[in-house]
Short mmCIF file of C-alpha atoms in Angstrom, two decimals:
data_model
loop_
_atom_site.label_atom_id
_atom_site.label_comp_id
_atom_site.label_asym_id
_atom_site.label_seq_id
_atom_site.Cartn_x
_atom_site.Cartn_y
_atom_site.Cartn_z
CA UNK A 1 6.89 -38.16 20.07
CA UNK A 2 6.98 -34.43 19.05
CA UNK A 3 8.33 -33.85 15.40
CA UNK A 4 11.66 -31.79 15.57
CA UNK A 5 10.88 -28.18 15.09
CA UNK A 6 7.04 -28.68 16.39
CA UNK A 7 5.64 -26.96 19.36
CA UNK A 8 3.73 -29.66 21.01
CA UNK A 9 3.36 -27.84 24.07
CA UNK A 10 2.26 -24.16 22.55
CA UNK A 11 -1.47 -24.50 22.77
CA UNK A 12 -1.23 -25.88 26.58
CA UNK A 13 1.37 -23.47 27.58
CA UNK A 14 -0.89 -20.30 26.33
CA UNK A 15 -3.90 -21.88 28.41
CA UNK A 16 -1.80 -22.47 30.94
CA UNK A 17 -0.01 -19.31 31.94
CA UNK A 18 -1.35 -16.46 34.24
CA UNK A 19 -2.67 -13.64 31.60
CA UNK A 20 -4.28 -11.47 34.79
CA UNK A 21 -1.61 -8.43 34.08
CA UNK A 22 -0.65 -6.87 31.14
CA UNK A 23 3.06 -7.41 32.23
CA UNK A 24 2.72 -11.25 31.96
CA UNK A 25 0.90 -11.69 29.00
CA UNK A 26 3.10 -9.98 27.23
CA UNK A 27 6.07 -12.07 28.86
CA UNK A 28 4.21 -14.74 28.08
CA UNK A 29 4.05 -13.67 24.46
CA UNK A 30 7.34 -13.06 23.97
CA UNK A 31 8.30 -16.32 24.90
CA UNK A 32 5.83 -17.94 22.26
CA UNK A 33 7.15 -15.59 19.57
CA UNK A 34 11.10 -17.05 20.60
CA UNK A 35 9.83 -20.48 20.46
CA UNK A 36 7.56 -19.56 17.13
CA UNK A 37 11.45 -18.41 15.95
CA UNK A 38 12.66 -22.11 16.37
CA UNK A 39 9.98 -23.63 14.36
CA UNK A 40 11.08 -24.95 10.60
CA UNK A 41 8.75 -24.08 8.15
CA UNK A 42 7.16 -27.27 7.76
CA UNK A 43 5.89 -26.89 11.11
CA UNK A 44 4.63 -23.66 11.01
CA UNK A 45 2.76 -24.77 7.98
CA UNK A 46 1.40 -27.91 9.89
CA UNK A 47 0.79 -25.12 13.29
CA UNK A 48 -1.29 -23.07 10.40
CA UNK A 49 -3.40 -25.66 8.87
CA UNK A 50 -4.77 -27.27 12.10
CA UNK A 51 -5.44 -23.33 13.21
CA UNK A 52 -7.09 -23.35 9.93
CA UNK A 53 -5.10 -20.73 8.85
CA UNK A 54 -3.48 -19.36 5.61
CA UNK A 55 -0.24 -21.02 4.76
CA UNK A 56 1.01 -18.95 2.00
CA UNK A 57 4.02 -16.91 2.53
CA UNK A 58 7.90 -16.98 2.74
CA UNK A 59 8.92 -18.69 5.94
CA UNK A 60 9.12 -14.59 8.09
CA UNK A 61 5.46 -13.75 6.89
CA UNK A 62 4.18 -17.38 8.23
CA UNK A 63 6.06 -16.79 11.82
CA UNK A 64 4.28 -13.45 11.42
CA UNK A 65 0.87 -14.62 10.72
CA UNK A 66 1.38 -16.93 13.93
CA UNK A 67 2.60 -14.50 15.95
CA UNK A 68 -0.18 -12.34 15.52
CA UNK A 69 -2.89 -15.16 15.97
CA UNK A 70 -1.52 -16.16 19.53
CA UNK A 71 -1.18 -12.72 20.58
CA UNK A 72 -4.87 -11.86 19.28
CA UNK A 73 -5.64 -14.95 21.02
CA UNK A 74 -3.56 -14.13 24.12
CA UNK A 75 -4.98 -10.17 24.80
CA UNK A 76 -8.47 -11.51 23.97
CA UNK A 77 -8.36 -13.83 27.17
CA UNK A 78 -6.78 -11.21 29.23
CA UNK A 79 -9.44 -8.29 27.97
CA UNK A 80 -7.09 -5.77 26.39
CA UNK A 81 -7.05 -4.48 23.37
CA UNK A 82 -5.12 -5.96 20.65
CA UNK A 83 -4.44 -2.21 18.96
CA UNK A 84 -5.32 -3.08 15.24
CA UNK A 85 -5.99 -0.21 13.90
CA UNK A 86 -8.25 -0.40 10.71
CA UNK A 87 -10.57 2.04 8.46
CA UNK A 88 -13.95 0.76 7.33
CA UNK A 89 -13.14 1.68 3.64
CA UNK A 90 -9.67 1.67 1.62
CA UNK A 91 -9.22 2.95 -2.21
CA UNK A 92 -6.72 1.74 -3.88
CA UNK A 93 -5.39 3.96 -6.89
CA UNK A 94 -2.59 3.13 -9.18
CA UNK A 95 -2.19 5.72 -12.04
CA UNK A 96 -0.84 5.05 -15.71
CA UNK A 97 0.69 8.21 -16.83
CA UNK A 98 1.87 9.42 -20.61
CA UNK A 99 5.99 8.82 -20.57
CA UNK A 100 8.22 8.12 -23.61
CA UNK A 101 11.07 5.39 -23.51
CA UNK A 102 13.44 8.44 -22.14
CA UNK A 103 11.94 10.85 -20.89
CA UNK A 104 13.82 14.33 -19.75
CA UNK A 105 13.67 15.53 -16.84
CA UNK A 106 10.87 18.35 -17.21
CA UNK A 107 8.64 15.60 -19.11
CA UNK A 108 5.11 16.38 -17.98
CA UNK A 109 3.36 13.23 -17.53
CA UNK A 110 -0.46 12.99 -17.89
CA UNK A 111 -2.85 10.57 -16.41
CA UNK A 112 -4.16 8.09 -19.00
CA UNK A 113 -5.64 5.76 -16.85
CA UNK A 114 -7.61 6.46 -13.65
CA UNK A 115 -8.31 3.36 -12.15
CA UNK A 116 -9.44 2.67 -8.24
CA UNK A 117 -10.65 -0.45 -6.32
CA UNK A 118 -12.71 -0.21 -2.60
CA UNK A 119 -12.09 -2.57 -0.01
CA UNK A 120 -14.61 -3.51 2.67
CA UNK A 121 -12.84 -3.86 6.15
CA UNK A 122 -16.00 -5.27 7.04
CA UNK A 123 -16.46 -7.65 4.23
CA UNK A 124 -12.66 -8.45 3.86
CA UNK A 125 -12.58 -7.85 0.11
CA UNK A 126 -13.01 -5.65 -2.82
CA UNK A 127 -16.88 -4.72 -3.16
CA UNK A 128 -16.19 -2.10 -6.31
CA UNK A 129 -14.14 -0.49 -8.78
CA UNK A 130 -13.79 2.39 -10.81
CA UNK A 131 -11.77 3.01 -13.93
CA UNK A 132 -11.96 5.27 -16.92
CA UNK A 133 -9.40 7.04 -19.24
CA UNK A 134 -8.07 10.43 -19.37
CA UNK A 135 -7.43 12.19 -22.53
CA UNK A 136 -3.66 14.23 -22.28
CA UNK A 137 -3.30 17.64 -23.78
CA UNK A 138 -0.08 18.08 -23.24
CA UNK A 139 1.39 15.33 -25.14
CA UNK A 140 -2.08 14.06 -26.90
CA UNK A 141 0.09 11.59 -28.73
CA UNK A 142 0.79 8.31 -27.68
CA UNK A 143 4.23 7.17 -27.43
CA UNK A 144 4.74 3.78 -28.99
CA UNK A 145 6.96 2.70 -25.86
CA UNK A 146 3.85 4.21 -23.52
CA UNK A 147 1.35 1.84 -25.55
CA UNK A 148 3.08 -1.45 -24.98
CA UNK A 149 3.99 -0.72 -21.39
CA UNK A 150 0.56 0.30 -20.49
CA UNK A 151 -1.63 -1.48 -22.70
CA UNK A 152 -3.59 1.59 -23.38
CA UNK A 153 -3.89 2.74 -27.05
CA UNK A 154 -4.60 5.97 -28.69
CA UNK A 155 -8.30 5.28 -29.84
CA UNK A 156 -8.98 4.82 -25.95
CA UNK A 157 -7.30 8.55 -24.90
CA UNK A 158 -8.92 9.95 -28.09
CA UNK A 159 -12.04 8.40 -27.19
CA UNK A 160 -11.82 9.16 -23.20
CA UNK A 161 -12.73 12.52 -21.43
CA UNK A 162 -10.13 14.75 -20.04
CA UNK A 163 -8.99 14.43 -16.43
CA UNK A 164 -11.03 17.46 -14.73
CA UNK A 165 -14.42 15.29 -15.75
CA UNK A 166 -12.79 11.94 -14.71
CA UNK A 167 -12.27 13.72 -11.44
CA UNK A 168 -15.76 14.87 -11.10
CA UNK A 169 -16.56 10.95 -11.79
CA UNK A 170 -14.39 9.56 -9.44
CA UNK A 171 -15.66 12.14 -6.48
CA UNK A 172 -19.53 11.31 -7.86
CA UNK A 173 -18.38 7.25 -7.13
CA UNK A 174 -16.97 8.28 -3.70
CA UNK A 175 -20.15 9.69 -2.91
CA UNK A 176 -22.41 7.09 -4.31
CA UNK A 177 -20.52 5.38 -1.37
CA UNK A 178 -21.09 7.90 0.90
CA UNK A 179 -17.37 7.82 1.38
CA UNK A 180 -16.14 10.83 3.21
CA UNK A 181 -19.59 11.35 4.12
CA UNK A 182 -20.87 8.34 6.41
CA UNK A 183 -18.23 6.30 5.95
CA UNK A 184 -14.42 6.94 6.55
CA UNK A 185 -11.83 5.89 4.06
CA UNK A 186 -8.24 6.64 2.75
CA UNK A 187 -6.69 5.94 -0.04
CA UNK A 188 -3.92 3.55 -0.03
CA UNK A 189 -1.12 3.63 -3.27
CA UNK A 190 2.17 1.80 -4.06
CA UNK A 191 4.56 3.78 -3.51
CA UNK A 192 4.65 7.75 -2.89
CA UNK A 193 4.25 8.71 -6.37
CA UNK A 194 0.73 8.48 -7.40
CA UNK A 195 -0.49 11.58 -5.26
CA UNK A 196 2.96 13.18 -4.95
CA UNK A 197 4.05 13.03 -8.85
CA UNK A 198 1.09 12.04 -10.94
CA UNK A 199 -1.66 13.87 -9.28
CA UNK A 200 0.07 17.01 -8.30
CA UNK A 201 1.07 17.40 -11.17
CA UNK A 202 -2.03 16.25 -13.23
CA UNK A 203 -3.67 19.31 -11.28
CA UNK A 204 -1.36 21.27 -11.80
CA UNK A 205 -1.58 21.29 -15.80
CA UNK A 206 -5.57 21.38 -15.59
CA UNK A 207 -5.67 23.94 -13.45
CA UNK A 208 -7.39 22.45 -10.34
CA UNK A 209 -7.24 22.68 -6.82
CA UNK A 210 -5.24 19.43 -5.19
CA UNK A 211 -8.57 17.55 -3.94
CA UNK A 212 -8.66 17.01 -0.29
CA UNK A 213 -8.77 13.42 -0.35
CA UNK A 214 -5.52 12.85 -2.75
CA UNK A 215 -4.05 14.84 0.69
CA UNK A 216 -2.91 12.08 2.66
CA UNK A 217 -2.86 8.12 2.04
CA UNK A 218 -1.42 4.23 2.94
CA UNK A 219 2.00 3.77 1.26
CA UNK A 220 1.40 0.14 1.53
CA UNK A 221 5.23 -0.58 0.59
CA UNK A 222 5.63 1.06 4.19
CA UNK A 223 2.59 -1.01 5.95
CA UNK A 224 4.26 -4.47 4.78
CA UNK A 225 7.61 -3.75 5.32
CA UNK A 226 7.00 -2.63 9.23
CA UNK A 227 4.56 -5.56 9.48
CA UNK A 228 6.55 -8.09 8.18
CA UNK A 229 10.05 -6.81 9.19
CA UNK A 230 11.52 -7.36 5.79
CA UNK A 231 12.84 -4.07 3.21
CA UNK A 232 10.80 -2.55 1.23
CA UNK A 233 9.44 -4.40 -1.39
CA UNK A 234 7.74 -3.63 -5.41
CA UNK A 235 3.96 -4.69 -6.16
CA UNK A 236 5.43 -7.87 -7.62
CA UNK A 237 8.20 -8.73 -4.72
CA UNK A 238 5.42 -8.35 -2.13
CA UNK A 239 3.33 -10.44 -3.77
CA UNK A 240 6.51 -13.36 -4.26
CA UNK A 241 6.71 -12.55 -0.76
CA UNK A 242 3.49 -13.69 0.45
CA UNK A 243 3.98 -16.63 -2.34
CA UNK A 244 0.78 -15.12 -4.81
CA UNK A 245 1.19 -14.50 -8.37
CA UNK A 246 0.42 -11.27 -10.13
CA UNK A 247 -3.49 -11.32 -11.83
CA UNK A 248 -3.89 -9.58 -14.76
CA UNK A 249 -1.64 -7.43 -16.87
CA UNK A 250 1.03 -5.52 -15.19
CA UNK A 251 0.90 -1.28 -16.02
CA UNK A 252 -2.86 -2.13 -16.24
CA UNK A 253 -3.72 0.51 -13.59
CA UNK A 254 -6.44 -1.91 -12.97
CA UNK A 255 -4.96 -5.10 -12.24
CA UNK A 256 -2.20 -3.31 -10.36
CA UNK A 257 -4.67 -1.53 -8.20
CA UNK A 258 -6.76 -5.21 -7.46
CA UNK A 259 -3.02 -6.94 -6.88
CA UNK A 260 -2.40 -4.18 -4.73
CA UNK A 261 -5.98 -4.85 -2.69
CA UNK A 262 -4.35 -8.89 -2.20
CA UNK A 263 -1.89 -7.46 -0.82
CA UNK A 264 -3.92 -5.25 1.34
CA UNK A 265 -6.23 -8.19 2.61
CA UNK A 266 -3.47 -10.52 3.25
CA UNK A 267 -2.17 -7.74 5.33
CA UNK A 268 -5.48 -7.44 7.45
CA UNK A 269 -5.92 -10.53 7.70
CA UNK A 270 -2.58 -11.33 9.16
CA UNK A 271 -3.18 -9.09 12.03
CA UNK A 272 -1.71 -5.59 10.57
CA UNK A 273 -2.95 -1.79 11.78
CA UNK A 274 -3.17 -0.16 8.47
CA UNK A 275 -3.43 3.72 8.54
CA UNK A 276 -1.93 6.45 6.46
CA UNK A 277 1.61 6.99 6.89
CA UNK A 278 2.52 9.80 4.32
CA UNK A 279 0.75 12.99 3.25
CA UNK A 280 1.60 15.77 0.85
CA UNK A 281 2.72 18.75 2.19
CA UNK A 282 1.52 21.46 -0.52
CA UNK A 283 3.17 24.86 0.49
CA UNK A 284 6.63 23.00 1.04
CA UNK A 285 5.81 21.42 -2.95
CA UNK A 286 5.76 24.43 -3.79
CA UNK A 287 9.06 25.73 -2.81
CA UNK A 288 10.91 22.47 -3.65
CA UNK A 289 9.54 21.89 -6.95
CA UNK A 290 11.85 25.06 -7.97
CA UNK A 291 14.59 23.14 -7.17
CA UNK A 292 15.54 20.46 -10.19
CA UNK A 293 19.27 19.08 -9.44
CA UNK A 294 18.71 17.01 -6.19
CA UNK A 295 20.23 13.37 -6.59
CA UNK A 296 17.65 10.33 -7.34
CA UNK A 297 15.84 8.18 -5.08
CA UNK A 298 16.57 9.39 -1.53
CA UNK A 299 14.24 10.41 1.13
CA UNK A 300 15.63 13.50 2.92
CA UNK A 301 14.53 14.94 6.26
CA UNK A 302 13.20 18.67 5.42
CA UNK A 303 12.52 20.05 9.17
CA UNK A 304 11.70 18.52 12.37
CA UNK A 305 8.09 18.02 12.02
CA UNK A 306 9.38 15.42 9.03
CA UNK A 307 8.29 16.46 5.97
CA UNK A 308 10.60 14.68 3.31
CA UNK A 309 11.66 15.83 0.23
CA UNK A 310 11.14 13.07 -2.18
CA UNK A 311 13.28 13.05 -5.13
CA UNK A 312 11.71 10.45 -7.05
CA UNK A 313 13.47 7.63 -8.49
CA UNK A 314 13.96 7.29 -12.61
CA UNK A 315 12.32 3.93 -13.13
CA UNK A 316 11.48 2.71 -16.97
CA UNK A 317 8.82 4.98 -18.24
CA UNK A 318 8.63 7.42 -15.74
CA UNK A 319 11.56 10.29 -15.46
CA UNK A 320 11.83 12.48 -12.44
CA UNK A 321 9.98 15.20 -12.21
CA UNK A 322 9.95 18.18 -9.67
CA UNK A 323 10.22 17.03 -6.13
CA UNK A 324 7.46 15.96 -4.07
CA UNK A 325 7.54 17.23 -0.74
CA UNK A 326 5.57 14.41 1.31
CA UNK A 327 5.05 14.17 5.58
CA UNK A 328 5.73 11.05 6.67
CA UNK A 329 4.33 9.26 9.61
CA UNK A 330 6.69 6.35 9.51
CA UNK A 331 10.28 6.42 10.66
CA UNK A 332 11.13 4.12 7.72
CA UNK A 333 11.94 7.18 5.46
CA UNK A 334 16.01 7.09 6.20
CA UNK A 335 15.94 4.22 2.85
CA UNK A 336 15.96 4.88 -0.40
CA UNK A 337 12.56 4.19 -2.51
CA UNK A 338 12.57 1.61 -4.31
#
């Protein structure tokens, strides 16, 4: 007798059912997915084990992981196209940046630490990483409060290069890659603020042109959120989400960036198209960061081709700056950041 909450019949009835047109198989499909809806979470667990199949997650990203593996399963037999879209290569970049325990809101914050980990789509997991630390001119000074929530201290900044040579580094470990070259990538962050905020305006105090490939990138708090139909999480509710614990030190750009790579693999593995879904849009940047009274932490449409005007949230040890102007490609952007 069939445990309540099982599916006894799922397997038989996805065998069973005409998958010739596209119309019924996804019929078919939604049906699973309303029965998958039924299912307690001990059986999904149970459905997941004997599919030999991850069972960690909060009871919406297991129904989502199943979901996904019948309807791979499903469009396979029927030869279409499943529509996972993926890039061979992802960076993941997670800046530490010079801040005081208040900061005002002109504070110019400097990159300290540049770290960045590259993820095999092929390989399904992180192959390399980079990292290396940035001496600030602006503020060469540690603040104590910047210290202890970063982990960095002042020998290492004193010690480190300044950020237009760490750039040159990074771009010479892209290429030793051949990343950009014979192999395409993106770069995928936490949030919008690494390439709108800290690299903008890291360029912008050493004098450098905004590098092409800082131009567009994988707001992964987007990609999980769609996937998984849940708001839009932090680094460490994402993980709690998908029932993994944080590695490492958190405001170690480092560990940060490799949680943020979990994240990311958990994500391809459970069936999601992953592609960039914001971009900075420079000459609007320009304009807006004139402007410096604009309330916190709300997206705002800019014109109809979407650019959004991001005023960018005070969180602890990071003030708001001027506004990022940054394109999205997701229609998520009505919420405020979190």
């Amino acid at each position: 007798m069939a445990v309540m909450g099982e599916m006894p019949s799922l397997d038989e009835e996805c065998k069973g059912e005409s998958s010739q047109y596209s119309d019924s198989v996804y019929k078919e499909l939604s049906r699973l997915n309303g029965r998958i809806n039924q299912m307690s979470k001990v059986a999904i667990v149970s459905r997941l084990k004997r599919l030999k199949l991850s069972s960690e997650g909060n009871c919406d990203v297991l129904k989502t992981r199943l979901k996904n593996y019948y309807k791979k399963q499903k469009l396979k037999s029927a030869n279409l196209p499943t529509a996972v879209k993926l890039l061979p290569y992802y960076v993941i970049v997670d800046f530490e940046a010079t801040c005081e325990g208040v900061n005002v809101p002109d504070y110019p914050h400097e990159i300290i630490e540049f770290p960045a980990v590259l993820v095999s789509t092929e390989q399904q997991q992180v192959v390399d990483h980079f990292q290396a630390y940035c001496r600030p001119l602006v503020n060469p000074t540690l603040s104590g409060f910047c210290m202890e929530l970063t982990g960095i201290s002042q020998e290492e900044v004193d010690a480190a290069d300044t950020f237009p040579q760490v750039l040159k580094d990074f771009e010479a470990w892209l290429a030793k890659h051949k990343l950009g070259s014979k192999h395409k990538f993106t770069i995928v962050t936490d949030g919008p603020w690494d390439m709108g905020r800290f690299m903008y305006g890291q360029c912008k105090i050493s004098g450098l042109a905004y590098p092409q490939f800082a131009k567009k990138w994988i707001n992964v708090r987007k990609t999980f959120s769609n996937f998984y139909k849940c708001r839009r999480f932090s680094l460490k509710l994402m993980l709690e989400h998908l029932e993994l614990n944080f590695e490492g030190r958190p405001h170690c750009g480092l560990d940060d960036a490799r949680n943020i790579a979990r994240v990311l693999l958990r994500l391809m593995s459970d069936g999601a198209s992953i592609q960039v879904n914001e971009h900075i849009h420079l000459l609007a940047l320009e304009e807006k960061s004139k402007v410096s009274n604009k309330p916190e932490g709300v997206v705002v449409p800019v014109t109809a081709s979407n650019p959004y005007t991001i005023a960018v949230k005070v969180q602890q040890g990071c003030s708001q700056d001027a506004h990022s102007t940054i394109l999205s490609h997701s229609d998520e952007d009505s919420t405020s950041l979190m």
